[in-house]
mmCIF file of C-alpha atoms in Angstrom:
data_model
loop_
_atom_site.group_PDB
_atom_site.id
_atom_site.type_symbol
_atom_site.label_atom_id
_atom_site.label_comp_id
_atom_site.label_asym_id
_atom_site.label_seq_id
_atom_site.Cartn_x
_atom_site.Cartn_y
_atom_site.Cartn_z
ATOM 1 C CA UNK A 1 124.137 96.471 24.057
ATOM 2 C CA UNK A 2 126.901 97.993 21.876
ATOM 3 C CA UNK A 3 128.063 99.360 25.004
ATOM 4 C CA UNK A 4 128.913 96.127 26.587
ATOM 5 C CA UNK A 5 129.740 94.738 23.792
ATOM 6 C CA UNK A 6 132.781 97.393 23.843
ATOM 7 C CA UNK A 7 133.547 96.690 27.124
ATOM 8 C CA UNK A 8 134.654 93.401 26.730
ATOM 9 C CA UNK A 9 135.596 93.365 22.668
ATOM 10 C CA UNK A 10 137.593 97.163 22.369
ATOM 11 C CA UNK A 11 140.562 96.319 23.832
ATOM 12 C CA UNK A 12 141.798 99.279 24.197
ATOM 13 C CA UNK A 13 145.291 99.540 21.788
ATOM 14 C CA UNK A 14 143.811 97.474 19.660
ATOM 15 C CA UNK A 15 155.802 89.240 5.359
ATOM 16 C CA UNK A 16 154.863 85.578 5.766
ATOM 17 C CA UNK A 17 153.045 84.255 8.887
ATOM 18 C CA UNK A 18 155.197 82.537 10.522
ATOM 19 C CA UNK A 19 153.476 81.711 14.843
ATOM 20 C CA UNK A 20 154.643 79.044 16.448
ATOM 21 C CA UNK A 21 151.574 76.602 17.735
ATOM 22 C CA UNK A 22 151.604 73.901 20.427
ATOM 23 C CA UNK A 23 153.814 71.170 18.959
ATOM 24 C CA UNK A 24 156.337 73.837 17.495
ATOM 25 C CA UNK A 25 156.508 75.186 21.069
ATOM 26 C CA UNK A 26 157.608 71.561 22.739
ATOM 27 C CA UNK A 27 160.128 71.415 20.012
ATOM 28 C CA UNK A 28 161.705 74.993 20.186
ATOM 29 C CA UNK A 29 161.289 74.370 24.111
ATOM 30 C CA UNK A 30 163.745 71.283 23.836
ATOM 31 C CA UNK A 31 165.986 72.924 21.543
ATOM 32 C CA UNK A 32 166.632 75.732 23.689
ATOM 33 C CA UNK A 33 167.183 73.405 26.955
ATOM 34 C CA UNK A 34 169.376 71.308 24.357
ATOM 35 C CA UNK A 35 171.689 74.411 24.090
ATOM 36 C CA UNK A 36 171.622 76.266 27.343
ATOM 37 C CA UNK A 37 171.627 72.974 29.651
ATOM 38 C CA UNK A 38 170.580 73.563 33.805
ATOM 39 C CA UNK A 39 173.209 74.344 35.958
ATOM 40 C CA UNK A 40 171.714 71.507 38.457
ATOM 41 C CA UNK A 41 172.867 68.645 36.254
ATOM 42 C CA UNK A 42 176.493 69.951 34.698
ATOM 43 C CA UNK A 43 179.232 69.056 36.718
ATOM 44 C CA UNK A 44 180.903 71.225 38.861
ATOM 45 C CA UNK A 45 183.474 72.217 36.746
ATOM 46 C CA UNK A 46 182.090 72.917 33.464
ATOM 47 C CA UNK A 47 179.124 75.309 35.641
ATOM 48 C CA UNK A 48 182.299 77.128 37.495
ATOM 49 C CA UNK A 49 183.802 77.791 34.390
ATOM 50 C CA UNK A 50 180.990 78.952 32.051
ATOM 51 C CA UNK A 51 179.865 81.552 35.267
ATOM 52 C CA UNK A 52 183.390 83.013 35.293
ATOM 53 C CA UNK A 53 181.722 85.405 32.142
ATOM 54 C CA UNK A 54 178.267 85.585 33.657
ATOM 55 C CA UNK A 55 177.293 88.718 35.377
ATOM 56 C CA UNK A 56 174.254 87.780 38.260
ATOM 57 C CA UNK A 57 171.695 89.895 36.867
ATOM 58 C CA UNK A 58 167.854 88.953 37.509
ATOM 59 C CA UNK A 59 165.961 88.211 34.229
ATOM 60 C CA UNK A 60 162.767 89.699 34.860
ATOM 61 C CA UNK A 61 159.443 89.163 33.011
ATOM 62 C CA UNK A 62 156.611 92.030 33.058
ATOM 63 C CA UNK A 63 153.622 89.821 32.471
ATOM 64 C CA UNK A 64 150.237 91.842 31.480
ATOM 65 C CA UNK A 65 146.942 89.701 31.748
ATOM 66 C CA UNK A 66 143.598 89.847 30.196
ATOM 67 C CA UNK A 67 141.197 92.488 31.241
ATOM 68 C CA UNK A 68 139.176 94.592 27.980
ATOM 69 C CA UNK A 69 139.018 98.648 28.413
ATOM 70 C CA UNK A 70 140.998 98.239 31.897
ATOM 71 C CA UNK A 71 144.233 97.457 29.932
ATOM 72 C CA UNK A 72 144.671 101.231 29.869
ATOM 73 C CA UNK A 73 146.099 100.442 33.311
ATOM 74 C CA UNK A 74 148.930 98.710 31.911
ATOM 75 C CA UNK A 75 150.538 101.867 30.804
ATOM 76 C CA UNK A 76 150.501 103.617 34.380
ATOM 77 C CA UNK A 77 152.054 101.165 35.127
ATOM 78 C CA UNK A 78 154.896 100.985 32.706
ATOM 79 C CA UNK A 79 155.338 104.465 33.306
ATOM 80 C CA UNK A 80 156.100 104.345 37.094
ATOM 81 C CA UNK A 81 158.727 101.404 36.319
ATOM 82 C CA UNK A 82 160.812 103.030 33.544
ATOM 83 C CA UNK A 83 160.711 106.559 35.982
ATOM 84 C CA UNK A 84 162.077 103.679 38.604
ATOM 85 C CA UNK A 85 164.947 102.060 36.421
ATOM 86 C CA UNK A 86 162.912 99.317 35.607
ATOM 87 C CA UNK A 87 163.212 97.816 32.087
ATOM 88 C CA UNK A 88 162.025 94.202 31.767
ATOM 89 C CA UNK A 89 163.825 91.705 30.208
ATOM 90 C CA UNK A 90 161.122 90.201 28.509
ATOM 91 C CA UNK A 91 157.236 90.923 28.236
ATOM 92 C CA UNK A 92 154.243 88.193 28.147
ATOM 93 C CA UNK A 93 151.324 89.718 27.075
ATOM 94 C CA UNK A 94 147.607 88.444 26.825
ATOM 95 C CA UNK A 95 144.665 89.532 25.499
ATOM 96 C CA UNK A 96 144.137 93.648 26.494
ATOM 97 C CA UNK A 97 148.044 92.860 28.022
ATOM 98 C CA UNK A 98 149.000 91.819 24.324
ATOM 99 C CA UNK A 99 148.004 94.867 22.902
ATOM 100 C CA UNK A 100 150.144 97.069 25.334
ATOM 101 C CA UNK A 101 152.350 94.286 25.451
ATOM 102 C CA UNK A 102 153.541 94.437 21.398
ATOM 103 C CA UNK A 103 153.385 98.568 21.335
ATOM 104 C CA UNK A 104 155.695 98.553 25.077
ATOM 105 C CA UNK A 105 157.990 95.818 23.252
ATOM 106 C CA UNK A 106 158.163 97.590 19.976
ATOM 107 C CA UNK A 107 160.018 100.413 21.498
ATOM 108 C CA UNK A 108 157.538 102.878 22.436
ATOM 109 C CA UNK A 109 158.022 104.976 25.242
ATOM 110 C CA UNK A 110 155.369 105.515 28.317
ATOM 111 C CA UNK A 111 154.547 108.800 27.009
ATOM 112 C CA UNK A 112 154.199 107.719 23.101
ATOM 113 C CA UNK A 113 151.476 104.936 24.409
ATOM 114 C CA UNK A 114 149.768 107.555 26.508
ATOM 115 C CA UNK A 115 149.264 109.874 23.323
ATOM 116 C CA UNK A 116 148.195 106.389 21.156
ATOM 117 C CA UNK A 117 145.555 105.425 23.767
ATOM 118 C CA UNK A 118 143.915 108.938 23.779
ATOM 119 C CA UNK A 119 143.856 109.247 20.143
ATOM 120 C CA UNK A 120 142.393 105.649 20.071
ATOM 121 C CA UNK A 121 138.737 106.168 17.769
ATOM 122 C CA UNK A 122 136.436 103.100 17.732
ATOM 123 C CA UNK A 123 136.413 102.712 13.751
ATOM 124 C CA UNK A 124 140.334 101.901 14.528
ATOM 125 C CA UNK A 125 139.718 98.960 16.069
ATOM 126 C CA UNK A 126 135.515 98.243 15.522
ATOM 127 C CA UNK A 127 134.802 95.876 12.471
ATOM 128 C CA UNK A 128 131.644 94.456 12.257
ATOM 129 C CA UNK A 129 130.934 91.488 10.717
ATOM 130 C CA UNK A 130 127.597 89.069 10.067
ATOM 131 C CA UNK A 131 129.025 85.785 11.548
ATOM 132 C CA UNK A 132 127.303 82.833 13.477
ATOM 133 C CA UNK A 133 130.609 82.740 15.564
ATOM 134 C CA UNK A 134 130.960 86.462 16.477
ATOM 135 C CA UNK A 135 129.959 90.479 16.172
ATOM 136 C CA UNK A 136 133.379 91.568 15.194
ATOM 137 C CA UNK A 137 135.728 90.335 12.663
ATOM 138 C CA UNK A 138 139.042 91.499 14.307
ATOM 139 C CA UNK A 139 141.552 92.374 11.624
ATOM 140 C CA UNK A 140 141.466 96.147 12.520
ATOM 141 C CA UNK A 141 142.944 94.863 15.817
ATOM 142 C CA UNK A 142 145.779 93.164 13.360
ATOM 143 C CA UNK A 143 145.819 96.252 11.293
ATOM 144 C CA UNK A 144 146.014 98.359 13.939
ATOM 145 C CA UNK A 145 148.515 96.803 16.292
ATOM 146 C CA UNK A 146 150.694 96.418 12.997
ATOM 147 C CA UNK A 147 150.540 100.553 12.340
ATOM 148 C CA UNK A 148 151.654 101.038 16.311
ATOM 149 C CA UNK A 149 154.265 98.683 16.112
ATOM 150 C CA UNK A 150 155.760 100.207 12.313
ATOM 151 C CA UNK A 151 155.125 96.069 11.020
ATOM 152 C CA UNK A 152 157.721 94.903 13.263
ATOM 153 C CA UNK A 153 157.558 91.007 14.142
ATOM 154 C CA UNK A 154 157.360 89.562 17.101
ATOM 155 C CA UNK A 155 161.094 88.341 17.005
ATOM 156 C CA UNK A 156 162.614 91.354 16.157
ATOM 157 C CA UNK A 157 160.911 93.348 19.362
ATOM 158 C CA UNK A 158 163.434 95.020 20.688
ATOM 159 C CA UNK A 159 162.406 93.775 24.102
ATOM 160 C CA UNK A 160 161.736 89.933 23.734
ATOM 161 C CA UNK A 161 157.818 89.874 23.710
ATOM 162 C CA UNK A 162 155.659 86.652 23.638
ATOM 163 C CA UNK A 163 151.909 86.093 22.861
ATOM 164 C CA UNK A 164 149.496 83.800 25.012
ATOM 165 C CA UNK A 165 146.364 82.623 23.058
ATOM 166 C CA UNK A 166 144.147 79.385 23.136
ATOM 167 C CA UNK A 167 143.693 77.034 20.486
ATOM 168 C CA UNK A 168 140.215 76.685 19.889
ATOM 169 C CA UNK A 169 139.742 72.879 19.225
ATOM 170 C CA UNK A 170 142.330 71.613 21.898
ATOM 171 C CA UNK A 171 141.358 74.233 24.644
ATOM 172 C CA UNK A 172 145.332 74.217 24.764
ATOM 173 C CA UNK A 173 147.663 77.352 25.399
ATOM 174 C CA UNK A 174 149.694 78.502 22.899
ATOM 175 C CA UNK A 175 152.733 81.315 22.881
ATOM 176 C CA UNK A 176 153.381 82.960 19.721
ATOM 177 C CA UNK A 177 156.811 84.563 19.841
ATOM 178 C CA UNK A 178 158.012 84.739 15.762
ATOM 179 C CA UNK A 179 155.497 86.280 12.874
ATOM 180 C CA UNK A 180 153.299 88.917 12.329
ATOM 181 C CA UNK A 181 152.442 90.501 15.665
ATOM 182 C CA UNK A 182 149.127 92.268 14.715
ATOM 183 C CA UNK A 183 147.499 88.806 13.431
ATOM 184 C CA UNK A 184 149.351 86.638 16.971
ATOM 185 C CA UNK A 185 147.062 89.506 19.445
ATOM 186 C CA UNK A 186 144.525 89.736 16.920
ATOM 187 C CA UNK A 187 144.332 85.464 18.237
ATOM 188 C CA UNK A 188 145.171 86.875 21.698
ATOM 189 C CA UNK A 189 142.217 88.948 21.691
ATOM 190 C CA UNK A 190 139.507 87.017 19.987
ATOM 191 C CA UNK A 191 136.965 86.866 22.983
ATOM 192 C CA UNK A 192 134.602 83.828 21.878
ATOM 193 C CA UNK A 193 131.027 84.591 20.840
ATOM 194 C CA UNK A 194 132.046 88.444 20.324
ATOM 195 C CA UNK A 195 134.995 88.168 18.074
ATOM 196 C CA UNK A 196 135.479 85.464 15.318
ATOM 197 C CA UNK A 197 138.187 82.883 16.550
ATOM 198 C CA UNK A 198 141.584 84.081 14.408
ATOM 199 C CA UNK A 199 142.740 81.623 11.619
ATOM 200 C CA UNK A 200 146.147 81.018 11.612
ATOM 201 C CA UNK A 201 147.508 77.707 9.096
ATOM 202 C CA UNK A 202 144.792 75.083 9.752
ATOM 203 C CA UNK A 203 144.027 76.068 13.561
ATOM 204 C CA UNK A 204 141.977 78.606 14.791
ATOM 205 C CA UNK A 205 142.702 80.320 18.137
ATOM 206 C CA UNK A 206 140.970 82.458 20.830
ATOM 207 C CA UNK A 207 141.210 85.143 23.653
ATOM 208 C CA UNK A 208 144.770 83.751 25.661
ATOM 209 C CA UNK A 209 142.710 84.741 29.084
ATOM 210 C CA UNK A 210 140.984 81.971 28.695
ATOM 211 C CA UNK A 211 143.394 79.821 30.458
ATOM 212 C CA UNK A 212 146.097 82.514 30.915
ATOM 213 C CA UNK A 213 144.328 86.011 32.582
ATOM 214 C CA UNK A 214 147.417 86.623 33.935
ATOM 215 C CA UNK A 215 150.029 84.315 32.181
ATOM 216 C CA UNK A 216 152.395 84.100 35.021
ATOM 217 C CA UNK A 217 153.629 80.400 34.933
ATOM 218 C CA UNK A 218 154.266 80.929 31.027
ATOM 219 C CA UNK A 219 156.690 83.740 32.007
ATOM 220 C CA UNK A 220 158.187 81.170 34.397
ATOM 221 C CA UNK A 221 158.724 78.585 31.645
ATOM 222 C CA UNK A 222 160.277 80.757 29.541
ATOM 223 C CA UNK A 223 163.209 81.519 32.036
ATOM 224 C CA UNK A 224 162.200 84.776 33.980
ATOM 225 C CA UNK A 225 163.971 84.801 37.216
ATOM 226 C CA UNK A 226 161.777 87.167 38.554
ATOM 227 C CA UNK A 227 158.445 88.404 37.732
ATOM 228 C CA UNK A 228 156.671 91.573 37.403
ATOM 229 C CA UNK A 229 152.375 90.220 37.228
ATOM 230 C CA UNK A 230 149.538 92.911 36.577
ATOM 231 C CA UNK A 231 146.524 92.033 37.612
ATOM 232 C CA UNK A 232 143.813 93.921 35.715
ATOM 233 C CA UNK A 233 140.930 92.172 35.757
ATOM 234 C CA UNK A 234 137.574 92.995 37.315
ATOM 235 C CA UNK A 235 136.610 91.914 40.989
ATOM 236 C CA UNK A 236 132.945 89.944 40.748
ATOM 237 C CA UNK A 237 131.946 91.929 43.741
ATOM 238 C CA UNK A 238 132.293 95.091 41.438
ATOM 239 C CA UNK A 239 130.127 94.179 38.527
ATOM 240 C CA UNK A 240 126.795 95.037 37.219
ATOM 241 C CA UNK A 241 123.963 91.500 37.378
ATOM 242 C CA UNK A 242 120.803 93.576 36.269
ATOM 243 C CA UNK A 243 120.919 92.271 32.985
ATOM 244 C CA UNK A 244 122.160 89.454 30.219
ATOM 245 C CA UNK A 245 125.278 91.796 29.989
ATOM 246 C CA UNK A 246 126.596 91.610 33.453
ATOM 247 C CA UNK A 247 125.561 87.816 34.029
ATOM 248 C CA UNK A 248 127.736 87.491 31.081
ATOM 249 C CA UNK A 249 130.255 89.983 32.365
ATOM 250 C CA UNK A 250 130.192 88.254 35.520
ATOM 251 C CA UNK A 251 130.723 84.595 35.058
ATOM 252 C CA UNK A 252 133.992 85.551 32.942
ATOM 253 C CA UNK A 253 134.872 87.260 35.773
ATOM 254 C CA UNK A 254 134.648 84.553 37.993
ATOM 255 C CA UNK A 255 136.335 82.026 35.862
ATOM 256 C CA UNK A 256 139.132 84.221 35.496
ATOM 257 C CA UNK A 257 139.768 85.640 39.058
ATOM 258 C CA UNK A 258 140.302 81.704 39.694
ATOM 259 C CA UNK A 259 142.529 80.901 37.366
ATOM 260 C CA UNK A 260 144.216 84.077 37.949
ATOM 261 C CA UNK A 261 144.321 83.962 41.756
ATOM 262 C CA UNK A 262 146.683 80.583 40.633
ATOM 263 C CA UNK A 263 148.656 81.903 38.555
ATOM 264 C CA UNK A 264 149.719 85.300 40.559
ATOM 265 C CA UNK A 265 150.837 82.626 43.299
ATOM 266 C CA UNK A 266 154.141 82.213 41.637
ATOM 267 C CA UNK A 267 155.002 85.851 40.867
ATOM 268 C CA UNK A 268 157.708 88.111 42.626
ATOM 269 C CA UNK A 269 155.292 91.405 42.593
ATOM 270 C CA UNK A 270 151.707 90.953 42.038
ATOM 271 C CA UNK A 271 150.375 95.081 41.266
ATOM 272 C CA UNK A 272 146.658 95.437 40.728
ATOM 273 C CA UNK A 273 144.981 98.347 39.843
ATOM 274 C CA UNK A 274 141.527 99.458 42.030
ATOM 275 C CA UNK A 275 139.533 99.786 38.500
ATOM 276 C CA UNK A 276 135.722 100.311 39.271
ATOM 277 C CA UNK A 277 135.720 102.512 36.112
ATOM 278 C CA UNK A 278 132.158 102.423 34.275
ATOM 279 C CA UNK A 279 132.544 104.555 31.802
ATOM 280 C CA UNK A 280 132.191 104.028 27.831
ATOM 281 C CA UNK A 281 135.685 102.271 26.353
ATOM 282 C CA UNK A 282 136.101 105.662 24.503
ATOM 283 C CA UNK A 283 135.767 108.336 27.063
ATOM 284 C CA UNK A 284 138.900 109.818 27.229
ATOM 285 C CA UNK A 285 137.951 110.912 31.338
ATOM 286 C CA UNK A 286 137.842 106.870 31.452
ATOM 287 C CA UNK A 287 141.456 105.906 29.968
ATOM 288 C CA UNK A 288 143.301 108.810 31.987
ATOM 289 C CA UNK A 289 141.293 107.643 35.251
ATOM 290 C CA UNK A 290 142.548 103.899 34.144
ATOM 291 C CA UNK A 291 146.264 105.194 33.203
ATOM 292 C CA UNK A 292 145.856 106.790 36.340
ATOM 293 C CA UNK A 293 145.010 103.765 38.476
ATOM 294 C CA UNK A 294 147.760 101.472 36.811
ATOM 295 C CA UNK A 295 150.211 104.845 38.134
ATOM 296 C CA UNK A 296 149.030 104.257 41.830
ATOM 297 C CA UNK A 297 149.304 100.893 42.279
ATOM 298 C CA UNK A 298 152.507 100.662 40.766
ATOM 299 C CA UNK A 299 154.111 103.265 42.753
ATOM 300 C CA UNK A 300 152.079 101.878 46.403
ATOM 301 C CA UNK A 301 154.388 98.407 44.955
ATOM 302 C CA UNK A 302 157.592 100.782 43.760
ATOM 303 C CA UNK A 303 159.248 99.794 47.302
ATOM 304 C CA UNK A 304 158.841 96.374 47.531
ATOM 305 C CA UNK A 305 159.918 95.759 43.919
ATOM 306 C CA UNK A 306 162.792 97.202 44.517
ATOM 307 C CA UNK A 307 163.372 95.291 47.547
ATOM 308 C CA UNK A 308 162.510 92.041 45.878
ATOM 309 C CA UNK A 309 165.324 92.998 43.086
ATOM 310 C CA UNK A 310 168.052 93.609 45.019
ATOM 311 C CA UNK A 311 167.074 90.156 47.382
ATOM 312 C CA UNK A 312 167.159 88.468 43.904
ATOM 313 C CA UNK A 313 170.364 90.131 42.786
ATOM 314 C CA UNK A 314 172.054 88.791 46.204
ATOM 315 C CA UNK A 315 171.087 85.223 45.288
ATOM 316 C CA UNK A 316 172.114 85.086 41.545
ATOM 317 C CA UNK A 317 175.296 86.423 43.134
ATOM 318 C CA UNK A 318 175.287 84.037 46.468
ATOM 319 C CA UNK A 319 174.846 81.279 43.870
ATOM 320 C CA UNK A 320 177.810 82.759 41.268
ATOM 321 C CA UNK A 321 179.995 82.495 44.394
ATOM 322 C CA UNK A 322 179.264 78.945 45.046
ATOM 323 C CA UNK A 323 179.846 77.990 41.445
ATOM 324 C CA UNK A 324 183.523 79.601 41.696
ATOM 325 C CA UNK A 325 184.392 77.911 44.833
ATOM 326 C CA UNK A 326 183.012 74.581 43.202
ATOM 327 C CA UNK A 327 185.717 75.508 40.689
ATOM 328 C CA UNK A 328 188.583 75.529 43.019
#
């Protein structure tokens, strides 16, 4: 049992709180259109003279989604893009994504997060606690996360990072992107039944791939002109039903592909890693196999991304153009 039980709650990477919840959200959201208004409703001039300074540069959003041990993938794939010139603009991370998500946006390079995950022990992450609402507590996750990142908050990332969790009571997403990062993916991470949901003020808040496995549309909402979704989370046809585990396993698996199969809709480049994996969380053969699979399916994408980057270049600059000769 304490096998499964890592499969789904060892996520692999596992000061005053300050995380934005729902309702702060809507009103940050407002303030922000407030300031940078859409170009569809200025007038012609004002637009033709604001773009005169505005280079037409994609900003791109790598979004990581929800998927336990197989968020070792994540990192393969990071490393293929930064070999390829590929730095996002902005990361969304949840659950397993949140955890490579923060350590990515912190500053680490693919090779530093490569060394972290295989020096990963269990007792890093693994708290144990006697709970009616879950086996594990969780604040090693915090702790740890908060080591790998040297304490650095989420809005001082130096790539702009942002945390998808759900609030417990309201079933409602929420993106934490100010505060302590450790305790916003601790929330991001807190798989119900297996971890205790994460306190944060009054609310309490649980695993983000719930209603975000692969939080493409929050990228979307938060400006990304083109986005980077990986998909790492298991294929039903691929899981063990022999026992309570794999039902369990299973109907997660099922709920998310859905909601996932959405989502990915409305991304540039969708790259999933083939991840039949079995091993135990902690084999290290298991997380370079992983690393390994995020590599390949990032590179069989490499072409098309780029592709899809320069098409997305030519419109930002198709549309600068038409803004200039509004001008005149």
């Amino acid at each position: 049992m304490l096998k499964a039980i890592s499969k789904f709650s060892l996520l692999f990477l596992i000061p005053s709180l300050c995380l934005h919840a729902a309702h702060a959200q809507k009103a940050s959201a407002q303030k922000e259109s407030a300031q940078s208004p859409s170009a569809q409703t200025l007038p012609c001039q004002w637009k033709a003279v604001s773009s005169e300074h505005q280079k037409p540069k994609p900003k791109v959003a790598l979004v990581l989604g929800s998927g336990g041990a197989r968020g070792y993938a994540h990192i393969g794939v990071i490393d293929v893009l930064e070999q390829n010139g590929i730095r996002p603009d902005m990361i969304v991370g949840t659950s397993a994504g949140s955890i490579v998500g923060a350590i990515y946006a912190s500053g680490k390079t693919p090779e530093q997060m490569k060394n972290i995950a295989m020096d990963l022990k269990s007792d890093d992450v693994r708290d144990f606690t006697l709970s009616k609402q879950g086996f594990f507590n969780g604040q090693k996750i915090a702790n740890y996360v908060n080591a790998q990142v040297d304490n650095t908050l989420l809005e001082n990332m130096k790539i702009p990072f942002y945390v998808v969790a759900t609030e417990l009571k309201s079933g409602q997403d929420v993106v934490f992107r100010q505060g302590d990062t450790g305790k916003a993916v601790m929330a991001s991470t807190s798989i119900p039944s297996m971890f205790v949901p994460t306190k944060i003020g009054e609310q309490e808040y649980v695993d983000g791939g719930l209603v975000h496995p692969v939080p493409v549309s929050i990228a979307k909402q938060l400006g990304a002109d083109m986005i980077i979704a990986v998909d790492i989370l298991a294929r039903p046809e691929h899981t063990e039903t022999s026992n309570v585990w794999g039902l369990f396993n299973q109907n997660i698996n099922i709920m998310q592909n859905r909601l996932a199969d959405y989502e990915v809709k409305q991304a540039d480049i969708v790259i999933r890693p083939d991840i039949r994996e079995k091993a135990h969380v902690f084999s290290v053969g298991s997380r370079t196999q992983t690393i390994q699979a995020g590599e390949v399916a990032a590179q069989n994408q490499i072409d098309q991304l780029q592709k899809a980057l320069i098409a997305k270049k030519n419109q930002l600059q198709a549309e600068h153009d038409d803004l200039q000769v509004c001008q005149h």
